[in-house]
Short mmCIF file of C-alpha atoms and ligand atoms in Angstrom, two decimals:
data_model
loop_
_atom_site.label_atom_id
_atom_site.label_comp_id
_atom_site.label_asym_id
_atom_site.label_seq_id
_atom_site.Cartn_x
_atom_site.Cartn_y
_atom_site.Cartn_z
CA UNK A 1 14.56 48.86 -8.01
CA UNK A 2 16.68 46.41 -10.61
CA UNK A 3 15.92 42.90 -9.90
CA UNK A 4 19.71 42.21 -8.40
CA UNK A 5 19.61 44.89 -5.73
CA UNK A 6 16.60 42.68 -4.01
CA UNK A 7 18.11 39.74 -4.42
CA UNK A 8 21.33 41.28 -2.05
CA UNK A 9 18.42 41.87 0.42
CA UNK A 10 17.94 37.88 1.25
CA UNK A 11 19.90 37.09 4.16
CA UNK A 12 22.52 34.77 4.10
CA UNK A 13 21.71 31.07 5.38
CA UNK A 14 24.50 31.98 8.12
CA UNK A 15 22.37 34.84 8.91
CA UNK A 16 19.29 33.17 9.14
CA UNK A 17 20.51 30.24 11.39
CA UNK A 18 22.17 32.72 14.34
CA UNK A 19 19.00 34.70 14.80
CA UNK A 20 16.65 33.63 17.83
CA UNK A 21 13.88 32.65 14.95
CA UNK A 22 16.60 30.62 13.76
CA UNK A 23 17.98 28.90 16.85
CA UNK A 24 14.36 28.26 17.64
CA UNK A 25 14.03 26.28 14.19
CA UNK A 26 17.47 24.06 15.27
CA UNK A 27 16.50 23.11 18.84
CA UNK A 28 12.84 21.99 17.12
CA UNK A 29 13.87 19.75 13.66
CA UNK A 30 17.81 19.85 13.74
CA UNK A 31 20.46 21.90 11.93
CA UNK A 32 20.44 19.79 9.27
CA UNK A 33 17.30 20.31 8.12
CA UNK A 34 17.07 23.83 9.63
CA UNK A 35 19.35 24.32 6.70
CA UNK A 36 17.82 22.44 4.06
CA UNK A 37 14.39 24.60 4.55
CA UNK A 38 16.68 28.24 4.47
CA UNK A 39 17.99 27.13 1.46
CA UNK A 40 14.41 26.36 -0.42
CA UNK A 41 12.37 29.26 0.68
CA UNK A 42 15.55 31.68 -0.21
CA UNK A 43 15.71 29.45 -3.53
CA UNK A 44 12.22 29.82 -3.77
CA UNK A 45 12.39 33.41 -3.25
CA UNK A 46 14.92 34.35 -5.26
CA UNK A 47 13.10 32.82 -8.06
CA UNK A 48 10.34 34.80 -7.20
CA UNK A 49 12.00 38.13 -7.47
CA UNK A 50 13.93 37.13 -10.77
CA UNK A 51 11.01 36.52 -12.23
CA UNK A 52 8.57 39.31 -10.80
CA UNK A 53 10.58 42.26 -8.86
CA UNK A 54 8.33 43.96 -7.02
CA UNK A 55 6.46 40.75 -5.57
CA UNK A 56 8.67 41.78 -2.23
CA UNK A 57 7.49 40.16 0.97
CA UNK A 58 7.15 43.76 3.35
CA UNK A 59 9.73 41.96 5.51
CA UNK A 60 11.94 39.41 3.81
CA UNK A 61 13.26 37.94 7.00
CA UNK A 62 10.78 37.09 8.76
CA UNK A 63 9.17 35.63 5.86
CA UNK A 64 12.13 33.27 5.38
CA UNK A 65 11.54 32.17 8.80
CA UNK A 66 7.65 32.08 8.75
CA UNK A 67 8.21 30.05 5.29
CA UNK A 68 10.84 27.70 7.28
CA UNK A 69 9.20 27.13 9.93
CA UNK A 70 5.73 25.98 7.65
CA UNK A 71 7.66 23.88 5.48
CA UNK A 72 9.08 21.71 8.97
CA UNK A 73 6.09 21.01 10.16
CA UNK A 74 4.40 20.02 6.57
CA UNK A 75 7.61 17.76 6.40
CA UNK A 76 7.58 16.63 10.25
CA UNK A 77 3.79 16.03 10.48
CA UNK A 78 3.14 12.16 9.52
CA UNK A 79 1.78 10.96 6.39
CA UNK A 80 0.89 7.81 7.49
CA UNK A 81 -1.69 8.41 10.14
CA UNK A 82 -4.78 7.00 11.99
CA UNK A 83 -8.39 8.25 10.09
CA UNK A 84 -11.75 7.64 10.93
CA UNK A 85 -13.14 5.18 8.25
CA UNK A 86 -16.98 6.01 7.90
CA UNK A 87 -17.20 4.58 4.31
CA UNK A 88 -19.30 1.73 4.77
CA UNK A 89 -16.72 -0.66 3.53
CA UNK A 90 -15.71 -1.89 7.37
CA UNK A 91 -12.15 -4.05 5.68
CA UNK A 92 -11.10 -1.14 3.47
CA UNK A 93 -8.10 -2.11 2.07
CA UNK A 94 -7.02 1.53 1.46
CA UNK A 95 -7.30 2.24 4.34
CA UNK A 96 -5.42 -0.29 6.02
CA UNK A 97 -7.92 -2.79 6.05
CA UNK A 98 -8.55 -4.86 9.72
CA UNK A 99 -8.38 -2.44 13.33
CA UNK A 100 -6.08 -4.74 15.06
CA UNK A 101 -7.49 -6.03 18.53
CA UNK A 102 -5.41 -4.27 21.74
CA UNK A 103 -3.89 -7.44 23.01
CA UNK A 104 -2.03 -7.73 19.34
CA UNK A 105 -1.64 -4.40 19.48
CA UNK A 106 0.73 -4.63 22.96
CA UNK A 107 2.32 -8.05 21.45
CA UNK A 108 3.93 -5.65 18.65
CA UNK A 109 4.96 -2.48 21.12
CA UNK A 110 6.21 -4.99 23.16
CA UNK A 111 8.85 -6.68 20.49
CA UNK A 112 9.86 -3.89 18.57
CA UNK A 113 10.80 -2.51 21.38
CA UNK A 114 13.99 -4.65 21.90
CA UNK A 115 15.35 -8.14 21.18
CA UNK A 116 13.07 -11.23 21.11
CA UNK A 117 13.14 -14.57 20.46
CA UNK A 118 12.52 -14.42 17.06
CA UNK A 119 14.52 -17.03 15.71
CA UNK A 120 15.84 -18.07 18.39
CA UNK A 121 14.77 -21.28 20.81
CA UNK A 122 14.45 -20.42 24.27
CA UNK A 123 13.76 -24.25 25.49
CA UNK A 124 17.18 -25.39 23.69
CA UNK A 125 18.97 -22.52 23.73
CA UNK A 126 19.44 -22.43 19.81
CA UNK A 127 18.74 -21.11 16.58
CA UNK A 128 14.90 -21.39 16.28
CA UNK A 129 12.36 -20.67 13.58
CA UNK A 130 10.12 -18.05 13.06
CA UNK A 131 7.37 -19.68 12.11
CA UNK A 132 7.72 -21.73 15.42
CA UNK A 133 5.70 -18.90 16.90
CA UNK A 134 2.37 -19.59 14.77
CA UNK A 135 2.75 -23.04 13.09
CA UNK A 136 1.08 -25.05 16.25
CA UNK A 137 -1.54 -22.10 16.55
CA UNK A 138 -2.62 -22.76 12.58
CA UNK A 139 -2.65 -26.04 12.80
CA UNK A 140 -4.78 -25.91 15.78
CA UNK A 141 -6.97 -23.95 14.30
CA UNK A 142 -7.23 -25.29 10.51
CA UNK A 143 -6.87 -28.87 11.42
CA UNK A 144 -3.75 -28.76 8.67
CA UNK A 145 -0.83 -31.33 9.07
CA UNK A 146 1.93 -28.14 8.75
CA UNK A 147 1.91 -24.13 8.13
CA UNK A 148 3.84 -21.35 7.17
CA UNK A 149 3.01 -17.92 6.74
CA UNK A 150 3.97 -14.71 4.44
CA UNK A 151 3.87 -10.84 4.02
CA UNK A 152 0.33 -10.80 2.51
CA UNK A 153 -1.66 -13.67 0.64
CA UNK A 154 -1.21 -12.04 -2.91
CA UNK A 155 2.95 -13.51 -1.32
CA UNK A 156 1.24 -16.93 -0.55
CA UNK A 157 -0.37 -17.82 -4.11
CA UNK A 158 2.65 -17.19 -5.36
CA UNK A 159 5.76 -18.91 -3.23
CA UNK A 160 2.80 -21.60 -2.97
CA UNK A 161 2.56 -21.85 -6.97
CA UNK A 162 6.32 -21.01 -6.97
CA UNK A 163 7.50 -23.94 -5.12
CA UNK A 164 5.03 -26.86 -5.82
CA UNK A 165 4.54 -26.02 -10.28
CA UNK A 166 6.76 -23.99 -11.27
CA UNK A 167 7.80 -25.19 -15.10
CA UNK A 168 4.44 -26.61 -15.13
CA UNK A 169 1.48 -26.32 -15.52
CA UNK A 170 -1.54 -26.01 -13.07
CA UNK A 171 -5.32 -25.88 -14.08
CA UNK A 172 -7.73 -23.22 -13.33
CA UNK A 173 -11.08 -22.82 -13.96
CA UNK A 174 -12.27 -19.80 -16.18
CA UNK A 175 -14.63 -18.53 -14.22
CA UNK A 176 -11.82 -18.04 -11.30
CA UNK A 177 -9.50 -15.90 -13.50
CA UNK A 178 -9.66 -12.54 -10.87
CA UNK A 179 -8.24 -9.63 -10.98
CA UNK A 180 -7.95 -8.01 -7.36
CA UNK A 181 -7.46 -4.70 -6.92
CA UNK A 182 -3.79 -2.92 -6.93
CA UNK A 183 -2.82 -5.65 -10.49
CA UNK A 184 -3.06 -8.27 -8.43
CA UNK A 185 -4.53 -11.27 -11.71
CA UNK A 186 -4.28 -14.95 -11.31
CA UNK A 187 -2.71 -15.33 -14.76
CA UNK A 188 -0.32 -12.71 -14.50
CA UNK A 189 0.73 -14.18 -10.64
CA UNK A 190 1.11 -17.63 -12.62
CA UNK A 191 3.32 -16.24 -14.91
CA UNK A 192 5.55 -14.69 -12.44
CA UNK A 193 5.68 -17.94 -10.50
CA UNK A 194 6.99 -19.24 -13.51
CA UNK A 195 3.71 -22.07 -14.02
CA UNK A 196 1.60 -22.74 -17.03
CA UNK A 197 -2.07 -21.61 -16.83
CA UNK A 198 -4.18 -24.15 -18.16
CA UNK A 199 -7.64 -22.29 -18.68
CA UNK A 200 -10.48 -25.32 -18.05
CA UNK A 201 -14.09 -24.63 -18.73
CA UNK A 202 -15.79 -21.17 -19.28
CA UNK A 203 -17.06 -18.35 -17.82
CA UNK A 204 -20.07 -19.97 -16.03
CA UNK A 205 -20.02 -23.51 -16.28
CA UNK A 206 -16.64 -25.51 -15.61
CA UNK A 207 -17.41 -29.61 -15.19
CA UNK A 208 -15.05 -32.36 -13.25
CA UNK A 209 -14.16 -33.32 -17.02
CA UNK A 210 -12.65 -29.99 -17.67
CA UNK A 211 -10.09 -30.92 -15.14
CA UNK A 212 -9.57 -34.22 -15.72
CA UNK A 213 -9.07 -33.64 -19.03
CA UNK A 214 -6.27 -31.06 -17.61
CA UNK A 215 -5.43 -33.70 -15.55
CA UNK A 216 -4.51 -35.97 -18.70
CA UNK A 217 -3.07 -33.19 -20.62
CA UNK A 218 0.09 -33.89 -17.45
CA UNK A 219 -0.79 -30.80 -14.68
CA UNK A 220 0.37 -31.17 -12.02
CA UNK A 221 -1.80 -28.76 -9.69
CA UNK A 222 -5.57 -27.47 -9.88
CA UNK A 223 -6.42 -24.75 -8.26
CA UNK A 224 -9.52 -23.29 -7.11
CA UNK A 225 -9.67 -19.16 -6.52
CA UNK A 226 -12.14 -17.49 -4.57
CA UNK A 227 -14.41 -15.48 -6.49
CA UNK A 228 -13.60 -12.78 -3.80
CA UNK A 229 -15.38 -9.44 -5.75
CA UNK A 230 -17.77 -10.38 -7.53
CA UNK A 231 -20.43 -13.68 -8.01
CA UNK A 232 -21.41 -15.32 -11.19
CA UNK A 233 -25.30 -15.93 -11.60
CA UNK A 234 -27.62 -17.52 -13.61
CA UNK A 235 -26.88 -20.72 -15.54
CA UNK A 236 -23.30 -21.85 -14.11
CA UNK A 237 -22.15 -24.89 -12.37
CA UNK A 238 -18.87 -25.72 -10.70
CA UNK A 239 -17.08 -28.55 -9.25
CA UNK A 240 -17.45 -29.19 -5.62
CA UNK A 241 -14.28 -28.61 -3.76
CA UNK A 242 -14.88 -32.37 -2.36
CA UNK A 243 -14.62 -33.42 -6.02
CA UNK A 244 -11.46 -31.24 -7.02
CA UNK A 245 -9.99 -32.75 -3.63
CA UNK A 246 -10.70 -36.44 -4.89
CA UNK A 247 -9.50 -36.07 -9.03
CA UNK A 248 -5.67 -35.04 -7.52
CA UNK A 249 -5.80 -37.54 -5.38
CA UNK A 250 -6.89 -40.25 -7.21
CA UNK A 251 -3.92 -38.53 -10.03
CA UNK A 252 -1.49 -38.14 -7.22
CA UNK A 253 -1.42 -34.60 -8.20
CA UNK A 254 -2.12 -30.88 -5.71
CA UNK A 255 -5.01 -29.63 -5.23
CA UNK A 256 -4.54 -26.18 -4.16
CA UNK A 257 -7.15 -23.65 -2.93
CA UNK A 258 -6.53 -19.67 -2.74
CA UNK A 259 -9.73 -18.37 0.05
CA UNK A 260 -8.90 -14.98 -0.01
CA UNK A 261 -10.73 -13.73 2.65
CA UNK A 262 -10.00 -16.81 4.37
CA UNK A 263 -12.88 -16.68 7.96
CA UNK A 264 -10.82 -18.83 10.84
CA UNK A 265 -15.01 -19.67 11.97
CA UNK A 266 -17.88 -19.82 11.42
CA UNK A 267 -18.98 -15.90 10.00
CA UNK A 268 -23.14 -16.97 11.17
CA UNK A 269 -22.19 -16.76 14.36
CA UNK A 270 -21.78 -12.72 13.77
CA UNK A 271 -25.00 -12.59 11.75
CA UNK A 272 -22.79 -12.86 8.64
CA UNK A 273 -23.20 -14.88 5.49
CA UNK A 274 -21.23 -18.43 5.50
CA UNK A 275 -17.92 -18.23 4.42
CA UNK A 276 -15.65 -20.96 3.91
CA UNK A 277 -13.23 -21.55 6.27
CA UNK A 278 -10.09 -23.08 5.67
CA UNK A 279 -10.65 -25.81 8.00
CA UNK A 280 -13.19 -26.82 5.55
CA UNK A 281 -11.23 -26.25 2.55
CA UNK A 282 -8.35 -28.48 4.03
CA UNK A 283 -11.65 -31.15 5.01
CA UNK A 284 -12.77 -31.39 1.30
CA UNK A 285 -9.50 -32.72 0.31
CA UNK A 286 -7.23 -29.39 -0.55
CA UNK A 287 -2.85 -30.16 -0.18
CA UNK A 288 -2.61 -26.49 -0.13
CA UNK A 289 -4.91 -23.56 1.33
CA UNK A 290 -4.19 -19.85 1.02
CA UNK A 291 -5.44 -16.81 2.54
CA UNK A 292 -5.22 -13.41 4.30
CA UNK A 293 -4.36 -12.24 7.56
CA UNK A 294 -6.20 -8.62 7.30
CA UNK A 295 -9.81 -9.86 5.93
CA UNK A 296 -12.54 -11.78 8.01
CA UNK A 297 -9.77 -12.71 10.70
CA UNK A 298 -9.24 -9.24 11.65
CA UNK A 299 -5.44 -9.50 12.40
CA UNK A 300 -2.35 -8.01 10.75
CA UNK A 301 -1.65 -7.92 6.91
CA UNK A 302 0.32 -11.51 5.87
CA UNK A 303 -0.58 -14.59 4.31
CA UNK A 304 -1.15 -18.16 6.01
CA UNK A 305 -0.52 -20.75 4.34
CA UNK A 306 -1.91 -23.91 5.74
CA UNK A 307 -1.81 -27.75 4.47
CA UNK A 308 0.08 -31.28 3.91
CA UNK A 309 3.32 -31.36 5.68
CA UNK A 310 4.98 -32.26 2.78
CA UNK A 311 3.60 -29.38 0.30
CA UNK A 312 4.41 -26.57 3.44
CA UNK A 313 7.84 -28.27 3.91
CA UNK A 314 8.74 -27.71 -0.11
CA UNK A 315 7.22 -24.35 0.53
CA UNK A 316 9.51 -23.98 3.01
CA UNK A 317 12.37 -24.09 1.24
CA UNK A 318 12.25 -22.06 -1.21
CA UNK A 319 14.66 -19.32 -1.61
CA UNK A 320 11.95 -16.58 -2.45
CA UNK A 321 10.05 -17.54 0.82
CA UNK A 322 13.07 -15.82 2.49
CA UNK A 323 11.95 -12.86 0.47
CA UNK A 324 8.83 -13.06 1.25
CA UNK A 325 8.76 -13.71 4.97
CA UNK A 326 6.82 -11.53 8.02
CA UNK A 327 8.80 -9.20 10.30
CA UNK A 328 8.79 -9.81 14.02
CA UNK A 329 5.87 -7.06 14.07
CA UNK A 330 3.44 -8.86 12.25
CA UNK A 331 4.40 -12.77 14.02
CA UNK A 332 3.41 -11.00 17.47
CA UNK A 333 0.48 -9.77 16.45
CA UNK A 334 -0.78 -12.89 14.64
CA UNK A 335 0.48 -15.09 17.95
CA UNK A 336 -1.25 -12.61 19.44
CA UNK A 337 -4.77 -12.73 17.73
CA UNK A 338 -4.48 -16.65 17.65
CA UNK A 339 -4.70 -16.50 21.22
CA UNK A 340 -8.47 -14.96 20.98
CA UNK A 341 -9.66 -17.94 18.38
CA UNK A 342 -8.53 -20.19 21.26
CA UNK A 343 -12.27 -18.33 22.48
CA UNK A 344 -14.67 -18.49 19.72
CA UNK A 345 -17.30 -17.53 22.16
CA UNK A 346 -15.82 -14.04 22.71
CA UNK A 347 -13.95 -13.52 19.33
CA UNK A 348 -17.84 -10.55 18.49
CA UNK A 349 -16.04 -8.66 21.63
CA UNK A 350 -12.63 -8.66 21.26
CA UNK A 351 -11.62 -9.18 17.13
CA UNK A 352 -12.60 -5.60 16.38
CA UNK A 353 -13.61 -6.02 13.28
CA UNK A 354 -15.92 -9.18 13.73
CA UNK A 355 -17.44 -6.81 16.44
CA UNK A 356 -17.86 -4.10 13.74
CA UNK A 357 -19.04 -6.11 11.09
CA UNK A 358 -22.08 -8.35 13.80
CA UNK A 359 -23.02 -4.98 15.08
CA UNK A 360 -26.82 -4.69 14.70
CA UNK A 361 -28.63 -1.96 12.28
CA UNK A 362 -30.32 -0.82 15.89
CA UNK A 363 -27.23 0.09 18.17
CA UNK A 364 -25.84 2.22 14.84
CA UNK A 365 -28.95 3.87 14.19
CA UNK A 366 -29.34 4.94 17.76
CA UNK A 367 -25.64 6.47 17.51
CA UNK A 368 -27.00 8.69 14.43
CA UNK A 369 -29.11 9.90 16.02
CA UNK A 370 -27.46 11.06 18.90
CA UNK A 371 -25.25 12.16 17.12
CA UNK A 372 -27.50 14.53 14.22
CA UNK A 373 -27.16 18.01 16.61
CA UNK A 374 -23.82 17.91 17.19
CA UNK A 375 -22.62 17.02 13.79
CA UNK A 376 -25.13 19.80 12.54
CA UNK A 377 -24.05 22.55 14.99
CA UNK A 378 -20.52 22.10 13.75
CA UNK A 379 -22.00 22.15 10.31
CA UNK A 380 -23.57 25.68 10.86
CA UNK A 381 -25.02 26.84 7.75
CA UNK A 382 -22.71 24.38 5.45
CA UNK A 383 -25.16 21.81 5.34
CA UNK A 384 -28.64 19.89 6.86
CA UNK A 385 -27.58 16.49 8.61
CA UNK A 386 -30.17 13.61 8.62
CA UNK A 387 -30.07 9.94 9.36
CA UNK A 388 -30.60 7.53 6.84
CA UNK A 389 -30.31 3.76 6.75
CA UNK A 390 -27.97 2.51 4.41
CA UNK A 391 -25.91 -0.74 3.17
CA UNK A 392 -22.18 -1.13 4.82
CA UNK A 393 -20.09 -3.90 2.87
CA UNK A 394 -17.33 -5.72 4.16
CA UNK A 395 -14.75 -5.19 1.81
CA UNK A 396 -11.02 -6.90 1.10
CA UNK A 397 -13.65 -8.96 -1.53
CA UNK A 398 -14.88 -10.60 1.26
CA UNK A 399 -18.68 -11.70 0.44
CA UNK A 400 -18.72 -9.68 -3.15
CA UNK A 401 -22.60 -9.68 -2.93
CA UNK A 402 -23.64 -9.48 0.58
CA UNK A 403 -24.53 -5.92 2.43
CA UNK A 404 -25.10 -5.34 5.66
CA UNK A 405 -27.80 -2.81 6.95
CA UNK A 406 -26.41 0.35 8.50
CA UNK A 407 -27.65 3.67 9.57
CA UNK A 408 -25.37 6.96 8.02
CA UNK A 409 -25.56 10.77 9.23
CA UNK A 410 -26.25 12.47 5.46
CA UNK A 411 -24.94 15.71 5.12
CA UNK A 412 -26.33 17.66 2.10
CA UNK A 413 -24.59 20.79 1.27
CA UNK A 414 -26.72 24.17 2.08
CA UNK A 415 -27.17 25.91 -1.51
CA UNK A 416 -26.81 29.39 0.57
CA UNK A 417 -23.52 28.70 2.28
CA UNK A 418 -22.37 27.85 -1.85
CA UNK A 419 -20.14 24.85 0.01
CA UNK A 420 -19.92 21.81 -2.84
CA UNK A 421 -19.75 17.98 -1.61
CA UNK A 422 -16.28 17.78 -2.40
CA UNK A 423 -15.32 21.07 -0.40
CA UNK A 424 -17.38 19.61 2.77
CA UNK A 425 -15.46 15.79 1.84
CA UNK A 426 -12.30 17.85 1.76
CA UNK A 427 -13.04 19.64 5.01
CA UNK A 428 -13.61 16.13 6.47
CA UNK A 429 -10.69 14.83 5.39
CA UNK A 430 -8.52 18.03 6.57
CA UNK A 431 -9.32 17.30 10.67
CA UNK A 432 -6.95 16.64 13.03
CA UNK A 433 -8.06 12.67 12.62
CA UNK A 434 -9.44 12.92 9.38
CA UNK A 435 -12.96 11.31 8.58
CA UNK A 436 -13.55 9.54 5.72
CA UNK A 437 -16.73 9.17 4.11
CA UNK A 438 -18.24 8.35 0.22
CA UNK A 439 -20.08 11.17 -1.89
CA UNK A 440 -23.75 9.97 -3.06
CA UNK A 441 -26.31 11.74 -4.20
CA UNK A 442 -24.91 14.64 -4.03
CA UNK A 443 -24.63 14.46 -0.26
CA UNK A 444 -21.79 12.66 2.00
CA UNK A 445 -22.60 9.52 3.70
CA UNK A 446 -21.48 8.56 7.07
CA UNK A 447 -21.57 5.08 7.49
CA UNK A 448 -21.50 4.67 11.31
CA UNK A 449 -20.79 1.66 11.36
CA UNK A 450 -17.15 1.72 12.28
CA UNK A 451 -17.51 4.55 14.53
CA UNK A 452 -16.75 2.94 18.06
CA UNK A 453 -15.27 6.03 20.06
CA UNK A 454 -18.77 9.08 20.05
CA UNK A 455 -16.51 11.49 21.95
CA UNK A 456 -13.30 11.39 19.96
CA UNK A 457 -15.61 11.85 16.75
CA UNK A 458 -17.20 14.74 18.74
CA UNK A 459 -14.20 16.63 19.97
CA UNK A 460 -12.83 15.82 16.68
CA UNK A 461 -15.40 18.22 15.31
CA UNK A 462 -14.46 20.83 17.11
CA UNK A 463 -11.66 21.99 14.56
CA UNK A 464 -14.14 21.52 11.69
CA UNK A 465 -16.29 24.22 13.38
CA UNK A 466 -13.01 26.86 13.69
CA UNK A 467 -12.66 26.61 9.77
CA UNK A 468 -16.35 26.29 8.36
CA UNK A 469 -16.17 29.21 7.01
CA UNK A 470 -18.90 28.75 4.71
C1 PLP B 501 -7.25 -10.99 -1.40
C2 PLP B 501 -7.46 -11.97 -2.05
C3 PLP B 501 -5.61 -12.36 -2.59
C4 PLP B 501 -5.31 -11.05 -2.36
O1 PLP B 501 -4.53 -10.83 -0.71
P1 PLP B 501 -3.70 -9.78 -0.12
O2 PLP B 501 -3.53 -10.17 1.27
O3 PLP B 501 -4.85 -8.51 -0.13
O4 PLP B 501 -2.08 -9.89 -0.72
C5 PLP B 501 -5.60 -13.40 -3.59
N1 PLP B 501 -7.08 -13.99 -3.34
C6 PLP B 501 -8.14 -13.83 -3.08
C7 PLP B 501 -8.80 -14.76 -3.35
C8 PLP B 501 -8.08 -12.86 -2.66
O5 PLP B 501 -9.19 -12.64 -2.14
#
């Protein structure tokens, strides 16, 4: 058949829309999307027939309906969705970091449904400041005189530097010039903030006299950066916060401390190693401390800035603050988590990330043993499932070298099935709730530390069973 006559067999968009299948697509997705999808799939078919006139679907019209319907399903399936993080990294930046407490979620829902007093003082009946909802809490929890909040900690660092040291020099130890994932590099941030970086000391050793020399050369601030994702070990030396604080005070310059993970309470409560708190950093002389809301704090993504009233006022007045500010949903979640921090003794239950980080290895082992059989039967002859000990990490650069003893379900692909470990991992990513593990030693490891709802995990597996054709 000549290709032109095959082309003529492709029905018009109007005809497709007028059919029963077309009407049902319009009902489902609206007329505009239905038209767009029919145009796309008809265009694809036309191009295909141009290349291969014989490669023709048996029933062109129903084929077009089916393709359009599949495209619409795909388009209307959320791209951003919940997954199960069984990677063993609790605060996983690529997987959204901290899971929020229920009260934070409720607060988000409640302010997002309608109007709120985001920047309105209900008492005075006049304009308010969005910081008002969280500033007192931050001061109460850290001992700071004043506080503000922006979109994330990278923004907090950028804004702090730009507000306090734009067109001036800032001293940072060579041992603290960090790069964090996603191209956050201290020297670049300094540049973008309009500051001149003065590197002091060496990679492994920096002394007070190194900072003192920089002060003599006219730096307006010294900055400490938490070495979040690595540790310098061996022949090392760094200047304690108290000494940097004293140097700054004596010379009337500013001491900025970027804590990164910023645990608000003593982490040893949860069986975790100690991590400096903003309260300690301030007590040890920092004028400004910056930290993340969604790392060890366990709340929403944001960057918290606490410090002296004078510094915070300068930061607040910077026009960039407006560009970096948080939205009402973040502020609602943040205020709600501060209410939980009012009772530190219950945090191990009320804040999911702390609950997960503090979970005992015995508890996780018990869960792994309880689930082993069900996972094995869902996998049939694809893989053999064993229960093995492993180490979780905190993630997000918090306490980089510390590991938490944990237990995993380990899926070893069976050679007889022909399935490769990467294919097995892909199968789990295709589940209704995608399950993300870690591949190690040719096996798929599911660290169960972050698995709290075992029933949901098991029922989610039923979709795997249906398509495990290995
Ligand atoms: C994580 C981190 C940042 C960046 O914080 P985000 O919340 O990811 O923007 C900055 N500094 C340090 C030391 C960090 O650990």
